[in-house]
PDB file of C-alpha atoms in Angstrom:
ATOM      1  CA  THR A 245     -34.630 -14.466  -8.710  1.00  0.00           C
ATOM      2  CA  VAL A 246     -31.607 -12.185  -8.859  1.00  0.00           C
ATOM      3  CA  ASP A 247     -31.359  -8.976  -6.838  1.00  0.00           C
ATOM      4  CA  LEU A 248     -29.658  -6.613  -9.254  1.00  0.00           C
ATOM      5  CA  LYS A 249     -29.201  -3.910  -6.644  1.00  0.00           C
ATOM      6  CA  LYS A 250     -27.320  -6.229  -4.254  1.00  0.00           C
ATOM      7  CA  PRO A 251     -26.065  -9.189  -6.294  1.00  0.00           C
ATOM      8  CA  LYS A 252     -24.086 -11.938  -4.663  1.00  0.00           C
ATOM      9  CA  SER A 253     -21.672 -12.018  -7.593  1.00  0.00           C
ATOM     10  CA  LYS A 254     -20.652  -9.158  -9.857  1.00  0.00           C
ATOM     11  CA  LEU A 255     -20.052  -9.818 -13.531  1.00  0.00           C
ATOM     12  CA  TYR A 256     -18.175  -7.413 -15.818  1.00  0.00           C
ATOM     13  CA  VAL A 257     -18.188  -7.103 -19.593  1.00  0.00           C
ATOM     14  CA  MET A 258     -14.896  -5.769 -20.918  1.00  0.00           C
ATOM     15  CA  GLU A 259     -14.691  -4.194 -24.391  1.00  0.00           C
ATOM     16  CA  GLY A 260     -11.708  -2.992 -26.352  1.00  0.00           C
ATOM     17  CA  LEU A 261      -9.910  -6.274 -27.098  1.00  0.00           C
ATOM     18  CA  PHE A 262      -9.310  -6.634 -30.802  1.00  0.00           C
ATOM     19  CA  ARG A 263      -8.656  -9.588 -33.012  1.00  0.00           C
ATOM     20  CA  ILE A 264      -6.156  -8.050 -35.398  1.00  0.00           C
ATOM     21  CA  GLU A 265      -6.767 -10.486 -38.251  1.00  0.00           C
ATOM     22  CA  LYS A 266     -10.530  -9.809 -38.439  1.00  0.00           C
ATOM     23  CA  LYS A 267     -10.624  -6.307 -36.955  1.00  0.00           C
ATOM     24  CA  SER A 268     -13.573  -7.360 -34.812  1.00  0.00           C
ATOM     25  CA  ILE A 269     -14.255  -6.546 -31.178  1.00  0.00           C
ATOM     26  CA  THR A 270     -13.938  -9.352 -28.653  1.00  0.00           C
ATOM     27  CA  LYS A 271     -16.077  -9.240 -25.538  1.00  0.00           C
ATOM     28  CA  VAL A 272     -14.852 -11.041 -22.377  1.00  0.00           C
ATOM     29  CA  LEU A 273     -17.087 -12.045 -19.474  1.00  0.00           C
ATOM     30  CA  VAL A 274     -15.204 -12.073 -16.176  1.00  0.00           C
ATOM     31  CA  ARG A 275     -15.952 -12.530 -12.527  1.00  0.00           C
ATOM     32  CA  GLU A 276     -14.311 -10.541  -9.753  1.00  0.00           C
ATOM     33  CA  ILE A 277     -12.750 -13.013  -7.244  1.00  0.00           C
ATOM     34  CA  ALA A 278     -10.644 -10.697  -5.109  1.00  0.00           C
ATOM     35  CA  VAL A 279     -10.063  -7.049  -4.342  1.00  0.00           C
ATOM     36  CA  GLY A 280      -6.741  -5.892  -2.981  1.00  0.00           C
ATOM     37  CA  PRO A 281      -6.007  -2.854  -0.801  1.00  0.00           C
ATOM     38  CA  LYS A 282      -5.798   0.519  -2.460  1.00  0.00           C
ATOM     39  CA  LEU A 283      -2.192   1.684  -2.596  1.00  0.00           C
ATOM     40  CA  SER A 284      -3.159   5.339  -2.533  1.00  0.00           C
ATOM     41  CA  THR A 285      -4.480   5.037   1.013  1.00  0.00           C
ATOM     42  CA  ILE A 286      -0.972   4.749   2.419  1.00  0.00           C
ATOM     43  CA  ALA A 287       0.855   7.045   0.014  1.00  0.00           C
ATOM     44  CA  PRO A 288       3.457   9.279   1.730  1.00  0.00           C
ATOM     45  CA  ASN A 289       1.332  12.388   1.230  1.00  0.00           C
ATOM     46  CA  THR A 290      -1.534  10.799   3.187  1.00  0.00           C
ATOM     47  CA  ARG A 291       0.573   9.844   6.188  1.00  0.00           C
ATOM     48  CA  ILE A 292       0.666  11.616   9.535  1.00  0.00           C
ATOM     49  CA  CYS A 293       4.274  10.539  10.189  1.00  0.00           C
ATOM     50  CA  VAL A 294       6.419  12.157   7.525  1.00  0.00           C
ATOM     51  CA  THR A 295      10.042  11.028   7.011  1.00  0.00           C
ATOM     52  CA  ASN A 296      12.758  11.739   4.425  1.00  0.00           C
ATOM     53  CA  THR A 297      12.877   8.227   2.986  1.00  0.00           C
ATOM     54  CA  PRO A 298       9.453   6.560   3.140  1.00  0.00           C
ATOM     55  CA  LEU A 299       9.098   3.236   1.313  1.00  0.00           C
ATOM     56  CA  CYS A 300       6.610   3.567  -1.542  1.00  0.00           C
ATOM     57  CA  PRO A 301       3.316   1.659  -1.088  1.00  0.00           C
ATOM     58  CA  THR A 302       3.907  -0.591  -4.072  1.00  0.00           C
ATOM     59  CA  ALA A 303       7.247  -1.817  -2.715  1.00  0.00           C
ATOM     60  CA  SER A 304       5.747  -2.297   0.769  1.00  0.00           C
ATOM     61  CA  PHE A 305       2.959  -4.516  -0.550  1.00  0.00           C
ATOM     62  CA  LEU A 306       5.349  -6.441  -2.824  1.00  0.00           C
ATOM     63  CA  LEU A 307       7.571  -7.330   0.152  1.00  0.00           C
ATOM     64  CA  CYS A 308       4.537  -8.455   2.174  1.00  0.00           C
ATOM     65  CA  ASN A 309       3.174 -10.548  -0.678  1.00  0.00           C
ATOM     66  CA  VAL A 310       6.522 -12.244  -1.259  1.00  0.00           C
ATOM     67  CA  ALA A 311       6.720 -12.989   2.492  1.00  0.00           C
ATOM     68  CA  GLY A 312       3.206 -14.517   2.434  1.00  0.00           C
ATOM     69  CA  VAL A 313       1.611 -12.236   5.017  1.00  0.00           C
ATOM     70  CA  ARG A 314      -1.571 -13.720   6.347  1.00  0.00           C
ATOM     71  CA  ASP A 315      -3.739 -13.742   9.461  1.00  0.00           C
ATOM     72  CA  GLY A 316      -2.093 -15.107  12.591  1.00  0.00           C
ATOM     73  CA  VAL A 317       1.527 -14.439  11.726  1.00  0.00           C
ATOM     74  CA  SER A 318       3.970 -12.308  13.682  1.00  0.00           C
ATOM     75  CA  ILE A 319       6.156  -9.788  11.764  1.00  0.00           C
ATOM     76  CA  LEU A 320       9.247  -7.863  12.733  1.00  0.00           C
ATOM     77  CA  ASP A 321      10.627  -4.906  10.806  1.00  0.00           C
ATOM     78  CA  PRO A 322      14.068  -4.154  12.277  1.00  0.00           C
ATOM     79  CA  PHE A 323      14.520  -1.039  10.139  1.00  0.00           C
ATOM     80  CA  ALA A 324      10.961   0.177  10.507  1.00  0.00           C
ATOM     81  CA  GLY A 325      11.221   3.868   9.691  1.00  0.00           C
ATOM     82  CA  SER A 326       7.690   5.221   9.391  1.00  0.00           C
ATOM     83  CA  CYS A 327       6.350   1.622   9.295  1.00  0.00           C
ATOM     84  CA  SER A 328       5.216   1.520   5.677  1.00  0.00           C
ATOM     85  CA  ILE A 329       5.794  -2.264   5.603  1.00  0.00           C
ATOM     86  CA  LEU A 330       3.889  -2.893   8.825  1.00  0.00           C
ATOM     87  CA  ILE A 331       0.969  -0.771   7.659  1.00  0.00           C
ATOM     88  CA  ALA A 332       0.836  -2.681   4.384  1.00  0.00           C
ATOM     89  CA  ALA A 333       0.919  -5.969   6.284  1.00  0.00           C
ATOM     90  CA  ALA A 334      -1.974  -4.882   8.524  1.00  0.00           C
ATOM     91  CA  MET A 335      -3.967  -3.897   5.390  1.00  0.00           C
ATOM     92  CA  ILE A 336      -3.414  -7.305   3.870  1.00  0.00           C
ATOM     93  CA  ALA A 337      -4.275  -9.260   7.036  1.00  0.00           C
ATOM     94  CA  SER A 338      -6.109  -7.681   9.915  1.00  0.00           C
ATOM     95  CA  LYS A 339      -5.042 -10.367  12.414  1.00  0.00           C
ATOM     96  CA  VAL A 340      -1.287  -9.997  12.313  1.00  0.00           C
ATOM     97  CA  THR A 341       1.025  -9.182  15.175  1.00  0.00           C
ATOM     98  CA  THR A 342       3.664  -6.585  14.270  1.00  0.00           C
ATOM     99  CA  VAL A 343       6.710  -5.082  15.992  1.00  0.00           C
ATOM    100  CA  GLY A 344       8.982  -2.359  14.629  1.00  0.00           C
ATOM    101  CA  ILE A 345      12.537  -1.349  15.584  1.00  0.00           C
ATOM    102  CA  GLU A 346      13.958   1.990  14.455  1.00  0.00           C
ATOM    103  CA  ILE A 347      17.216   3.543  15.522  1.00  0.00           C
ATOM    104  CA  ALA A 348      16.117   7.157  14.840  1.00  0.00           C
ATOM    105  CA  GLY A 349      14.630   9.079  17.723  1.00  0.00           C
ATOM    106  CA  ASP A 350      11.172  10.633  17.899  1.00  0.00           C
ATOM    107  CA  CYS A 351      12.546  13.922  16.616  1.00  0.00           C
ATOM    108  CA  LEU A 352      13.077  12.198  13.231  1.00  0.00           C
ATOM    109  CA  VAL A 353      10.462   9.418  13.369  1.00  0.00           C
ATOM    110  CA  ASP A 354       7.416  10.371  15.423  1.00  0.00           C
ATOM    111  CA  ARG A 355       6.154   7.085  16.878  1.00  0.00           C
ATOM    112  CA  SER A 356       2.931   8.553  18.195  1.00  0.00           C
ATOM    113  CA  ALA A 357       2.183   9.825  14.652  1.00  0.00           C
ATOM    114  CA  ILE A 358       2.843   6.283  13.328  1.00  0.00           C
ATOM    115  CA  MET A 359       0.318   4.876  15.789  1.00  0.00           C
ATOM    116  CA  ARG A 360      -2.218   7.448  14.542  1.00  0.00           C
ATOM    117  CA  ASP A 361      -1.468   6.368  10.959  1.00  0.00           C
ATOM    118  CA  PHE A 362      -2.630   2.886  11.946  1.00  0.00           C
ATOM    119  CA  GLY A 363      -5.573   4.220  13.931  1.00  0.00           C
ATOM    120  CA  VAL A 364      -7.126   6.505  11.272  1.00  0.00           C
ATOM    121  CA  ARG A 365      -7.080   3.555   8.845  1.00  0.00           C
ATOM    122  CA  LYS A 366      -8.687   1.295  11.480  1.00  0.00           C
ATOM    123  CA  LEU A 367      -5.729  -1.094  11.348  1.00  0.00           C
ATOM    124  CA  PRO A 368      -4.336  -3.183  14.228  1.00  0.00           C
ATOM    125  CA  VAL A 369      -1.559  -1.169  15.843  1.00  0.00           C
ATOM    126  CA  PRO A 370       1.904  -2.696  16.378  1.00  0.00           C
ATOM    127  CA  ARG A 371       2.571  -4.440  19.717  1.00  0.00           C
ATOM    128  CA  ALA A 372       5.643  -2.194  20.051  1.00  0.00           C
ATOM    129  CA  LEU A 373       7.601   0.485  18.166  1.00  0.00           C
ATOM    130  CA  LEU A 374      11.001   0.333  19.731  1.00  0.00           C
ATOM    131  CA  GLU A 375      13.698   3.014  19.573  1.00  0.00           C
ATOM    132  CA  GLY A 376      17.062   1.329  19.311  1.00  0.00           C
ATOM    133  CA  ASP A 377      19.594  -0.467  17.202  1.00  0.00           C
ATOM    134  CA  CYS A 378      18.386  -3.866  15.906  1.00  0.00           C
ATOM    135  CA  THR A 379      21.912  -5.226  16.223  1.00  0.00           C
ATOM    136  CA  ASP A 380      21.701  -4.682  19.999  1.00  0.00           C
ATOM    137  CA  PRO A 381      20.686  -7.989  21.690  1.00  0.00           C
ATOM    138  CA  ASP A 382      18.797  -6.123  24.390  1.00  0.00           C
ATOM    139  CA  VAL A 383      16.636  -4.350  21.801  1.00  0.00           C
ATOM    140  CA  ARG A 384      15.873  -7.633  20.059  1.00  0.00           C
ATOM    141  CA  MET A 385      14.976  -9.112  23.473  1.00  0.00           C
ATOM    142  CA  LEU A 386      12.422  -6.279  23.879  1.00  0.00           C
ATOM    143  CA  ALA A 387      11.002  -7.153  20.443  1.00  0.00           C
ATOM    144  CA  ARG A 388      10.547 -10.796  21.443  1.00  0.00           C
ATOM    145  CA  ASN A 389       9.055  -9.657  24.760  1.00  0.00           C
ATOM    146  CA  ALA A 390       6.344  -7.878  22.797  1.00  0.00           C
ATOM    147  CA  LEU A 391       5.322 -11.305  21.453  1.00  0.00           C
ATOM    148  CA  SER A 392       5.557 -13.293  24.716  1.00  0.00           C
ATOM    149  CA  PRO A 393       6.528 -12.447  28.276  1.00  0.00           C
ATOM    150  CA  ASP A 394       9.248 -15.131  28.379  1.00  0.00           C
ATOM    151  CA  LYS A 395      11.131 -13.324  25.559  1.00  0.00           C
ATOM    152  CA  THR A 396      11.772 -16.585  23.685  1.00  0.00           C
ATOM    153  CA  LYS A 397       9.057 -16.686  21.057  1.00  0.00           C
ATOM    154  CA  PRO A 398      10.516 -16.095  17.556  1.00  0.00           C
ATOM    155  CA  PHE A 399       8.884 -14.162  14.744  1.00  0.00           C
ATOM    156  CA  ASP A 400       7.239 -15.891  11.808  1.00  0.00           C
ATOM    157  CA  LEU A 401       8.425 -13.251   9.323  1.00  0.00           C
ATOM    158  CA  ILE A 402      11.119 -10.534   9.213  1.00  0.00           C
ATOM    159  CA  ILE A 403      10.264  -8.028   6.453  1.00  0.00           C
ATOM    160  CA  THR A 404      12.376  -4.918   6.040  1.00  0.00           C
ATOM    161  CA  ASP A 405      14.021  -2.327   3.843  1.00  0.00           C
ATOM    162  CA  PRO A 406      17.521  -1.667   5.292  1.00  0.00           C
ATOM    163  CA  PRO A 407      19.110   1.788   4.902  1.00  0.00           C
ATOM    164  CA  TYR A 408      21.013   2.349   1.667  1.00  0.00           C
ATOM    165  CA  GLY A 409      23.315   5.118   2.919  1.00  0.00           C
ATOM    166  CA  THR A 410      22.207   7.569   0.209  1.00  0.00           C
ATOM    167  CA  ARG A 411      19.840   9.876   2.084  1.00  0.00           C
ATOM    168  CA  GLU A 412      19.803   8.132   5.503  1.00  0.00           C
ATOM    169  CA  SER A 413      22.856   7.479   7.597  1.00  0.00           C
ATOM    170  CA  VAL A 414      24.312   4.045   8.224  1.00  0.00           C
ATOM    171  CA  LYS A 415      26.777   2.884  10.816  1.00  0.00           C
ATOM    172  CA  ASN A 416      30.451   3.321   9.846  1.00  0.00           C
ATOM    173  CA  THR A 417      31.358  -0.389   9.694  1.00  0.00           C
ATOM    174  CA  GLU A 418      32.744  -2.683   7.054  1.00  0.00           C
ATOM    175  CA  SER A 419      29.598  -4.770   7.067  1.00  0.00           C
ATOM    176  CA  THR A 420      26.336  -3.775   5.402  1.00  0.00           C
ATOM    177  CA  PRO A 421      23.023  -3.385   7.298  1.00  0.00           C
ATOM    178  CA  THR A 422      21.856  -6.624   5.656  1.00  0.00           C
ATOM    179  CA  GLU A 423      24.936  -8.443   6.938  1.00  0.00           C
ATOM    180  CA  ASP A 424      24.492  -6.929  10.377  1.00  0.00           C
ATOM    181  CA  LEU A 425      20.889  -8.192  10.489  1.00  0.00           C
ATOM    182  CA  VAL A 426      21.907 -11.723   9.460  1.00  0.00           C
ATOM    183  CA  LEU A 427      24.682 -11.638  12.091  1.00  0.00           C
ATOM    184  CA  SER A 428      22.047 -10.705  14.679  1.00  0.00           C
ATOM    185  CA  ILE A 429      19.926 -13.724  13.594  1.00  0.00           C
ATOM    186  CA  VAL A 430      23.033 -15.898  13.949  1.00  0.00           C
ATOM    187  CA  HIS A 431      23.721 -14.510  17.443  1.00  0.00           C
ATOM    188  CA  ASP A 432      20.205 -15.145  18.712  1.00  0.00           C
ATOM    189  CA  ARG A 433      20.016 -18.582  17.122  1.00  0.00           C
ATOM    190  CA  GLU A 434      23.283 -19.702  18.692  1.00  0.00           C
ATOM    191  CA  ALA A 435      22.189 -18.210  22.056  1.00  0.00           C
ATOM    192  CA  GLY A 436      19.063 -20.374  22.020  1.00  0.00           C
ATOM    193  CA  THR A 437      16.655 -17.439  21.638  1.00  0.00           C
ATOM    194  CA  PRO A 438      15.997 -17.398  17.853  1.00  0.00           C
ATOM    195  CA  LEU A 439      14.681 -14.215  16.320  1.00  0.00           C
ATOM    196  CA  LEU A 440      13.184 -16.015  13.340  1.00  0.00           C
ATOM    197  CA  LYS A 441      11.328 -19.307  13.707  1.00  0.00           C
ATOM    198  CA  VAL A 442      12.304 -22.461  11.842  1.00  0.00           C
ATOM    199  CA  GLY A 443      10.518 -22.290   8.501  1.00  0.00           C
ATOM    200  CA  GLY A 444      10.132 -18.517   8.790  1.00  0.00           C
ATOM    201  CA  LYS A 445      11.063 -16.019   6.082  1.00  0.00           C
ATOM    202  CA  LEU A 446      13.421 -13.095   5.872  1.00  0.00           C
ATOM    203  CA  VAL A 447      12.336 -10.782   3.053  1.00  0.00           C
ATOM    204  CA  LEU A 448      14.221  -7.558   2.318  1.00  0.00           C
ATOM    205  CA  PHE A 449      15.650  -5.232  -0.296  1.00  0.00           C
ATOM    206  CA  VAL A 450      19.387  -5.353  -1.017  1.00  0.00           C
ATOM    207  CA  PRO A 451      20.800  -2.215  -2.754  1.00  0.00           C
ATOM    208  CA  VAL A 452      23.341  -2.673  -5.490  1.00  0.00           C
ATOM    209  CA  ARG A 453      25.380   0.270  -6.840  1.00  0.00           C
ATOM    210  CA  HIS A 454      25.775  -0.973 -10.391  1.00  0.00           C
ATOM    211  CA  ALA A 455      27.300   2.351 -11.466  1.00  0.00           C
ATOM    212  CA  GLU A 456      30.265   1.490  -9.215  1.00  0.00           C
ATOM    213  CA  GLY A 457      30.503  -2.035 -10.629  1.00  0.00           C
ATOM    214  CA  GLU A 458      28.762  -3.834  -7.761  1.00  0.00           C
ATOM    215  CA  THR A 459      26.877  -7.063  -8.371  1.00  0.00           C
ATOM    216  CA  ILE A 460      24.131  -8.664  -6.348  1.00  0.00           C
ATOM    217  CA  GLU A 461      26.485 -11.568  -5.558  1.00  0.00           C
ATOM    218  CA  GLN A 462      28.920  -9.122  -3.915  1.00  0.00           C
ATOM    219  CA  CYS A 463      26.150  -7.488  -1.846  1.00  0.00           C
ATOM    220  CA  LEU A 464      24.521 -10.613  -0.459  1.00  0.00           C
ATOM    221  CA  PRO A 465      25.707 -12.187   2.814  1.00  0.00           C
ATOM    222  CA  LYS A 466      28.045 -15.078   2.256  1.00  0.00           C
ATOM    223  CA  LYS A 467      26.650 -18.614   2.174  1.00  0.00           C
ATOM    224  CA  GLU A 468      28.568 -19.548   5.273  1.00  0.00           C
ATOM    225  CA  LEU A 469      26.894 -16.754   7.220  1.00  0.00           C
ATOM    226  CA  LEU A 470      23.463 -17.705   5.842  1.00  0.00           C
ATOM    227  CA  ASP A 471      24.039 -21.289   6.929  1.00  0.00           C
ATOM    228  CA  ARG A 472      24.869 -20.217  10.463  1.00  0.00           C
ATOM    229  CA  ALA A 473      21.636 -18.173  10.505  1.00  0.00           C
ATOM    230  CA  GLY A 474      19.650 -21.197   9.299  1.00  0.00           C
ATOM    231  CA  LEU A 475      18.787 -19.332   6.073  1.00  0.00           C
ATOM    232  CA  SER A 476      18.844 -20.310   2.443  1.00  0.00           C
ATOM    233  CA  LEU A 477      18.408 -18.060  -0.607  1.00  0.00           C
ATOM    234  CA  GLU A 478      15.072 -18.772  -2.213  1.00  0.00           C
ATOM    235  CA  GLN A 479      14.295 -15.940  -4.632  1.00  0.00           C
ATOM    236  CA  LEU A 480      15.920 -12.890  -6.265  1.00  0.00           C
ATOM    237  CA  ARG A 481      14.128 -10.155  -8.219  1.00  0.00           C
ATOM    238  CA  GLU A 482      15.683  -6.966  -9.561  1.00  0.00           C
ATOM    239  CA  GLN A 483      14.123  -3.503  -9.421  1.00  0.00           C
ATOM    240  CA  ARG A 484      15.944  -0.696 -11.206  1.00  0.00           C
ATOM    241  CA  ILE A 485      15.872   2.530  -9.140  1.00  0.00           C
ATOM    242  CA  ASN A 486      17.972   4.979 -11.147  1.00  0.00           C
ATOM    243  CA  SER A 487      21.165   5.257 -13.178  1.00  0.00           C
ATOM    244  CA  LYS A 488      23.343   4.678 -10.096  1.00  0.00           C
ATOM    245  CA  PHE A 489      21.816   1.758  -8.276  1.00  0.00           C
ATOM    246  CA  ASP A 490      19.025  -0.806  -8.193  1.00  0.00           C
ATOM    247  CA  ARG A 491      17.697  -3.116  -5.477  1.00  0.00           C
ATOM    248  CA  TRP A 492      16.957  -6.792  -5.300  1.00  0.00           C
TER     249      TRP A 492
END
């Protein structure tokens, strides 16, 4: 017998597919095998913590999917902002351990409001939301301390959206935020306290101002620096933002 009110499997009949040559309707029988999180539930207008440059839900989930977020992994976002990425990660896998670092103070990024954003969605809250500069070794030590008391356990994944310098401020240095982050990974690796575990992933957006003639090759960290960090380039995907720049 089949309980039609509470079926174990749901089947759907889809209409509207046409065979052009015969002008006949084709019906397709499909089975639902997975349901993903609803992007609208973390849209900026639904958030308690409101910032000037929130990462859109689609981009947050894309980064997490590329990184392979799953139960049991630890995730660091060193440019956390309002924690769109960490919220998306917690929606994908309810048994993740997350830590965020953000240089802006509570007057710009309300960390208590971020925690409420997790709470109202019944998501696991981050182990820590740290105020500080991710290029500061002491701040990164605090991030590792959130994972283990001995401050030596590395993260499985680093997923982030570094500042672009268009609406948010960046440090006045010759290096980009992406390069600064990779340099931090190098520093910790050479100090014997790696920030990212062997076999882990660093997934981030890299802005490219194509209107000014920039190319993605110019904006990526040099291979020598990646080698020192124990990193290798695995994938590149382009997303056009506007007439001035895109991101990869």
